[in-house]
XYZ file of C-alpha atoms in Angstrom:
463
model
C 36.457 59.477 45.442
C 37.537 59.819 48.930
C 41.076 59.154 49.898
C 42.336 55.781 49.799
C 43.305 53.528 52.554
C 43.809 49.774 51.979
C 41.042 49.099 53.947
C 43.204 47.241 56.899
C 44.446 48.017 60.466
C 42.448 50.871 62.082
C 40.229 50.695 59.426
C 39.302 46.902 60.328
C 39.445 43.985 58.304
C 37.511 43.437 55.132
C 35.492 40.670 53.709
C 35.189 41.471 50.386
C 36.791 43.364 47.729
C 35.863 44.152 44.034
C 38.724 45.483 41.623
C 37.903 46.851 38.191
C 38.060 49.351 35.423
C 34.767 50.414 34.917
C 32.712 50.655 38.659
C 29.948 52.904 38.652
C 30.017 55.172 40.985
C 28.324 58.642 41.586
C 26.490 58.095 37.690
C 29.606 57.941 36.030
C 31.961 54.435 35.374
C 35.620 54.635 36.699
C 38.423 52.660 37.477
C 37.951 51.725 41.698
C 38.169 49.015 44.104
C 35.183 48.416 46.488
C 35.539 47.179 49.690
C 32.640 45.346 52.005
C 32.562 44.555 55.117
C 29.565 43.162 56.852
C 27.293 43.839 54.164
C 27.988 47.181 53.712
C 29.941 49.182 51.784
C 33.000 50.460 53.506
C 35.454 51.834 50.813
C 35.156 52.995 47.595
C 38.685 54.190 46.311
C 40.195 54.574 43.041
C 41.740 51.397 41.195
C 45.585 50.646 42.401
C 45.154 51.645 46.064
C 45.212 48.405 46.896
C 42.630 47.650 49.164
C 43.088 44.263 51.039
C 40.173 41.708 51.689
C 39.324 37.985 52.618
C 38.139 37.328 49.504
C 39.464 39.489 46.109
C 37.358 39.821 42.801
C 38.911 41.421 39.663
C 36.338 42.036 36.704
C 37.306 40.648 33.457
C 37.923 42.929 30.909
C 34.475 42.899 29.402
C 32.630 43.267 32.627
C 31.595 46.502 34.693
C 30.209 46.778 38.546
C 26.692 48.044 38.967
C 24.195 48.286 41.828
C 22.010 45.436 41.870
C 18.632 46.344 40.284
C 15.645 47.411 42.380
C 12.392 46.226 40.838
C 9.329 47.739 42.483
C 6.553 46.155 40.608
C 7.017 42.125 40.893
C 3.950 40.098 41.061
C 4.880 36.992 42.747
C 1.161 35.557 43.696
C 2.144 33.389 46.708
C 0.028 32.311 48.820
C -2.689 31.207 47.171
C -1.785 30.765 43.037
C 1.515 29.783 43.960
C 1.201 27.874 40.940
C 1.597 30.708 39.054
C 4.900 32.318 40.384
C 6.089 31.682 44.169
C 8.782 33.518 45.687
C 11.707 30.988 45.069
C 11.256 30.688 42.197
C 10.663 34.979 40.851
C 13.848 35.611 42.971
C 16.136 33.028 41.805
C 14.798 34.839 38.795
C 15.718 38.078 39.882
C 18.954 36.926 41.180
C 19.643 35.520 37.702
C 18.992 39.064 36.235
C 20.762 41.021 38.489
C 17.696 42.343 40.686
C 19.000 42.136 44.186
C 15.523 43.550 45.712
C 12.036 43.237 44.514
C 8.692 44.832 46.321
C 5.965 42.590 45.721
C 2.287 43.586 44.774
C -0.625 43.049 47.227
C -2.224 40.851 44.226
C -2.776 37.767 43.007
C -1.995 35.984 45.935
C -4.548 35.027 48.197
C -5.278 36.523 50.524
C -4.395 40.314 48.828
C -2.457 42.326 50.974
C -5.271 44.374 51.897
C -4.952 43.331 55.707
C -2.279 43.118 58.742
C -3.354 39.599 58.993
C -2.785 38.891 55.261
C 0.770 40.796 55.688
C 1.191 38.325 57.833
C 0.439 35.397 55.685
C 2.699 36.713 52.991
C 5.182 36.998 54.957
C 4.890 33.197 56.271
C 4.969 32.589 52.782
C 8.203 34.249 51.955
C 10.554 33.670 54.739
C 13.166 31.251 54.183
C 12.239 31.417 50.476
C 13.966 33.979 49.016
C 17.365 34.572 47.437
C 16.845 38.652 47.165
C 15.439 41.163 49.202
C 11.412 41.349 49.171
C 9.507 44.047 50.582
C 5.636 44.190 50.167
C 2.969 46.741 49.179
C -0.346 46.987 50.681
C -3.256 47.127 48.931
C -6.765 49.766 48.590
C -9.444 48.073 47.866
C -13.875 48.886 49.175
C -14.068 49.429 52.722
C -10.558 48.495 53.957
C -9.958 52.198 54.953
C -9.275 51.236 58.774
C -6.158 48.804 57.393
C -4.188 51.241 56.102
C -2.841 52.587 59.248
C -2.018 49.608 60.662
C -0.227 48.781 57.643
C 1.219 51.543 57.359
C 2.808 50.705 60.810
C 3.828 47.234 59.765
C 6.192 48.228 57.125
C 4.632 47.885 53.972
C 6.028 50.505 51.547
C 2.830 52.234 50.094
C -0.304 50.886 48.553
C -1.397 50.154 45.491
C -5.600 50.656 43.644
C -7.033 49.982 40.624
C -9.311 52.393 38.867
C -10.674 49.526 36.470
C -11.134 45.556 37.605
C -7.546 43.877 38.769
C -8.548 40.385 36.571
C -9.250 38.628 40.247
C -12.222 39.038 42.450
C -10.644 39.267 45.914
C -8.889 42.760 44.809
C -11.914 45.035 43.204
C -10.963 48.622 41.924
C -12.281 51.626 43.546
C -13.661 54.867 42.437
C -11.702 58.009 42.122
C -13.682 58.868 45.502
C -12.534 56.101 46.985
C -9.195 56.109 45.736
C -9.559 60.465 47.233
C -10.350 59.062 50.793
C -7.579 56.659 50.772
C -5.307 59.561 49.095
C -6.550 62.023 52.505
C -5.475 58.911 54.996
C -1.988 57.798 53.379
C -1.044 61.406 52.826
C -0.959 61.942 56.626
C 1.555 59.305 57.387
C 3.422 60.263 53.815
C 2.804 56.839 52.349
C 2.732 56.477 48.618
C -0.180 55.457 46.584
C 0.669 53.507 43.357
C -2.203 53.300 40.922
C -3.029 50.856 37.712
C -4.491 53.861 35.900
C -7.897 53.231 33.472
C -10.334 54.999 33.519
C -13.492 51.877 34.104
C -16.198 53.469 32.456
C -14.318 54.001 29.383
C -12.961 50.727 29.255
C -16.521 48.913 29.695
C -17.909 51.078 27.103
C -15.194 50.346 24.403
C -15.062 47.174 22.094
C -14.524 43.991 23.346
C -14.037 41.592 20.254
C -13.354 37.973 20.954
C -10.374 36.553 18.899
C -6.755 36.074 17.888
C -6.423 39.765 16.487
C -4.754 42.145 18.352
C -5.967 45.445 16.943
C -9.050 44.188 18.345
C -7.373 44.126 21.641
C -5.479 47.112 21.513
C -9.828 48.902 20.645
C -10.414 47.206 23.655
C -8.046 49.191 26.103
C -7.915 53.095 24.719
C -5.179 55.494 24.543
C -8.277 57.356 26.506
C -8.882 55.443 29.190
C -5.762 55.616 30.815
C -5.357 59.695 29.779
C -8.668 59.883 31.866
C -7.271 58.054 34.924
C -4.266 59.811 34.944
C -6.149 62.790 34.767
C -7.968 61.777 38.032
C -4.845 60.878 39.794
C -3.652 64.112 39.307
C -6.514 65.890 40.320
C -6.737 64.167 43.490
C -3.428 64.026 44.171
C -3.380 67.909 43.984
C -5.772 68.017 46.544
C -4.765 65.389 49.235
C -1.009 66.129 49.308
C -0.013 62.702 49.269
C 2.742 61.106 47.109
C 1.478 59.617 44.124
C 2.911 57.242 41.525
C 1.510 55.687 38.084
C 2.236 52.319 37.588
C 3.204 51.070 34.132
C 2.647 53.963 31.723
C 1.812 52.880 28.166
C 0.066 56.039 26.865
C 2.614 58.324 25.631
C -0.395 60.980 25.692
C -0.495 61.799 29.187
C 3.546 63.047 28.872
C 2.763 66.534 28.876
C -0.140 66.002 31.556
C 2.809 64.747 34.134
C 5.304 66.770 33.022
C 3.008 69.882 33.654
C 1.593 68.357 37.067
C 4.826 67.669 38.521
C 6.205 71.188 37.248
C 2.920 72.469 39.360
C 4.655 70.417 42.395
C 2.072 67.653 43.018
C 3.962 64.977 44.148
C 3.772 62.528 41.477
C 6.163 59.525 39.625
C 5.854 57.792 36.645
C 7.092 54.277 35.963
C 6.945 52.216 32.576
C 8.480 48.902 31.798
C 10.346 47.073 29.192
C 7.803 45.879 27.095
C 6.556 49.032 26.203
C 9.972 50.202 25.981
C 11.202 47.559 23.170
C 8.047 46.029 22.076
C 5.262 47.583 19.532
C 1.888 46.312 18.334
C 3.397 45.664 14.756
C 5.645 42.730 16.380
C 2.449 40.942 18.114
C 1.744 37.950 16.011
C -2.243 37.154 15.373
C -2.818 34.992 18.427
C 0.214 35.167 20.386
C -0.839 35.744 23.953
C 2.118 36.085 25.499
C 2.192 39.826 24.908
C -0.906 40.369 26.122
C -0.697 43.170 29.342
C -3.131 45.859 30.407
C -2.468 48.634 29.769
C -1.530 47.407 26.178
C 1.847 47.892 24.687
C 0.959 50.517 21.546
C 2.748 51.720 18.554
C 5.945 52.085 17.598
C 5.514 56.445 17.640
C 4.202 55.845 21.312
C 7.635 54.025 22.267
C 9.854 56.674 21.166
C 8.202 59.160 22.664
C 8.093 56.795 26.100
C 11.983 56.666 25.841
C 12.444 60.583 25.419
C 9.589 61.230 28.458
C 12.908 59.207 30.474
C 15.382 61.170 29.091
C 13.392 63.904 29.853
C 12.857 62.777 33.202
C 8.700 63.054 32.985
C 8.652 59.351 33.440
C 11.475 58.542 36.703
C 11.678 54.742 36.266
C 11.429 51.352 35.013
C 10.193 48.239 36.422
C 9.118 44.497 35.451
C 5.304 44.783 36.267
C 6.223 40.608 36.390
C 3.104 39.404 36.305
C 3.125 35.366 34.953
C 0.495 32.684 34.586
C -0.063 29.220 33.919
C -0.288 28.501 30.010
C -4.018 27.204 30.598
C -4.946 30.948 31.841
C -2.370 32.756 29.316
C -3.418 30.448 26.297
C -7.088 30.251 27.016
C -9.606 30.029 23.924
C -6.991 29.324 21.459
C -5.156 32.594 21.354
C -8.318 34.750 22.068
C -6.439 38.092 23.358
C -9.972 39.298 25.191
C -10.018 35.810 27.326
C -6.672 35.197 27.896
C -4.653 36.443 31.275
C -2.757 39.920 30.875
C 0.508 40.073 32.055
C 4.290 39.437 30.604
C 7.038 37.548 32.617
C 10.304 39.727 32.414
C 11.852 39.531 35.987
C 14.754 37.676 34.824
C 15.770 39.981 31.258
C 14.195 43.111 31.961
C 18.055 44.116 31.963
C 19.150 43.017 28.914
C 16.087 44.158 27.365
C 16.074 48.041 28.239
C 19.837 47.930 27.457
C 20.111 46.298 24.311
C 16.522 48.979 23.133
C 19.067 51.858 25.015
C 22.012 51.286 23.150
C 20.601 51.185 20.360
C 19.542 55.059 20.887
C 22.475 56.069 22.117
C 21.775 56.030 25.580
C 25.099 55.363 28.094
C 24.395 52.041 30.566
C 24.538 54.659 33.413
C 21.172 55.606 32.868
C 19.536 52.729 32.472
C 21.091 52.020 35.981
C 19.772 55.102 37.395
C 16.341 54.078 35.770
C 15.922 50.466 37.458
C 17.802 50.875 40.762
C 18.988 54.060 41.735
C 15.154 55.978 41.018
C 13.440 52.956 42.291
C 15.137 52.436 45.447
C 15.118 56.497 45.851
C 11.019 56.632 45.483
C 10.142 53.714 47.985
C 12.790 54.881 51.003
C 15.602 52.403 50.367
C 18.060 54.587 50.630
C 20.846 52.197 50.992
C 20.118 50.224 47.679
C 20.809 51.379 44.217
C 24.297 52.921 44.349
C 27.922 52.398 44.774
C 28.820 54.312 47.679
C 30.125 54.377 51.169
C 27.305 53.227 53.415
C 25.036 51.513 50.884
C 24.371 47.956 50.922
C 27.008 45.413 48.871
C 24.538 44.717 46.460
C 25.924 44.066 43.045
C 25.762 42.495 39.488
C 28.826 41.986 37.206
C 27.538 42.544 34.263
C 29.071 42.089 30.654
C 27.367 44.466 28.597
C 28.738 43.731 25.084
C 28.155 39.756 25.585
C 25.139 38.811 23.550
C 22.585 36.005 23.800
C 19.538 34.596 22.500
C 16.631 34.331 25.252
C 15.371 30.619 25.636
C 11.956 30.879 27.811
C 12.526 27.406 28.571
C 16.036 28.179 29.972
C 14.537 30.726 32.879
C 13.805 30.678 36.129
C 10.418 32.142 36.039
C 8.142 29.110 37.077
C 6.200 28.963 33.160
C 8.908 29.046 29.929
C 6.458 31.884 28.898
C 7.842 35.222 27.261
C 7.153 37.119 24.411
C 11.025 37.630 24.367
C 11.641 34.128 23.349
C 13.808 33.788 20.861
C 14.988 37.734 21.067
C 18.680 38.961 20.313
C 19.839 40.752 23.462
C 22.957 42.517 24.664
C 23.984 42.411 28.473
C 24.605 38.891 30.471
C 24.539 39.183 34.045
C 27.606 37.022 34.874
C 27.530 37.135 39.355
C 24.508 38.808 41.546
C 25.777 39.872 44.505
C 23.462 40.346 47.885
C 24.965 41.555 51.181
C 28.396 41.117 49.919
C 28.751 37.690 48.855
C 27.723 36.169 45.698
C 24.054 34.904 45.385
C 24.048 30.841 45.587
C 20.532 30.364 43.665
C 20.459 26.627 45.436
C 20.594 28.573 49.175
C 18.341 31.510 49.684
C 19.589 34.349 52.099
C 17.755 37.219 51.055
C 15.988 39.154 53.613
C 12.422 40.387 54.313
C 12.380 44.583 54.527
C 10.016 47.015 56.178
C 9.894 50.269 55.122
C 10.368 52.148 58.960
C 7.726 54.807 59.614
C 10.538 57.511 60.872
C 14.119 57.988 60.061
C 16.568 55.249 59.973
C 16.401 53.367 57.286
C 14.665 50.499 56.146
C 15.210 47.395 58.588
C 14.034 43.650 58.627
C 10.698 42.390 58.592
C 12.130 39.841 61.875
């Protein structure tokens, strides 16, 4: 830590001082005081220095201070499908779970974010409705190559494409050749392409049996489809030099191929999600379509291998892929997995889900925060987020890591009370979430809309 001062006089008055025995600084917990001025961390000094602020918060003995989480994979669905979620409900849920920044996916909103005009509509829908900071992904679909450059200029954080049907008609998939063409355009601006990697032909040729048996659904999304698509992304990224990112990796058989690509200099990163790290196919009851997601939850051995991939650095980060839908879509067909909407609601629960399982495996909390805050922020260029350090955003979560609770779907801030974790016992209660140095009041939205700049200088407001 830097030399101490009291945060007064020449250094200017502090707005807030956070003090505690366990503050996550430089990847380790230490006894520290954190001084905030103007929404930015101004001082990080040893506990006992005596920083003075307009407000002082002393952590309880069972609490730790961590940077606010950064969730770069959230489907807000507004405008057009606000009845599925919406900016107000999604960002309240984020705040309740210690998430202070989200990046919104370009679907399932109507219109999807595949042009500047659509981005403007989305920003208008979000303005004044967000309780945490929000950025936006653009989308790559057939025929919108001329829209990519203007979207980069307008500050999207990168672009998403599907190599298989997305589930909504207005966001069609691209072929591998179309993906490569987009990669070439995006490489020139050093933008990021994020890919839903499942092979369309292999999915189409797989059996698609209707009914409540999870094994039948699992057979319809075979490992081979994920592996083939991941290989295609690696091959095309190597040819174009683009920064590429594999979304929601579920198949651990891909890990060796990914590790090899990284060693050979492919500019590749990979995420996985809480449901792949916590659940296994044997956990899924017949007809329990709240567990349906694509790619699917696989077996316990696969889950263990994903954890190994995280610990070894092959997988870079953990994000929610929060993708809710109304009950009439999620439970359509009376438990028919083939017919039901695929997506898991977990935005509010990500931290306790991953922490509970990580602790069981002997993995420290600091690594969980790296995967869920520091690494996502770094990957999308949010250099001022995801860390407690001087000059960084004063976005914090006050967490009681040993406190337990039972998930009650009806009590979650998500718009629809459906989650596969209902009734699950978890550890880790987020007591308070701070955005820009002030506790989030979930009745008063004050989050910012963010742009990724096209040059050096850090993130900026959308306004």
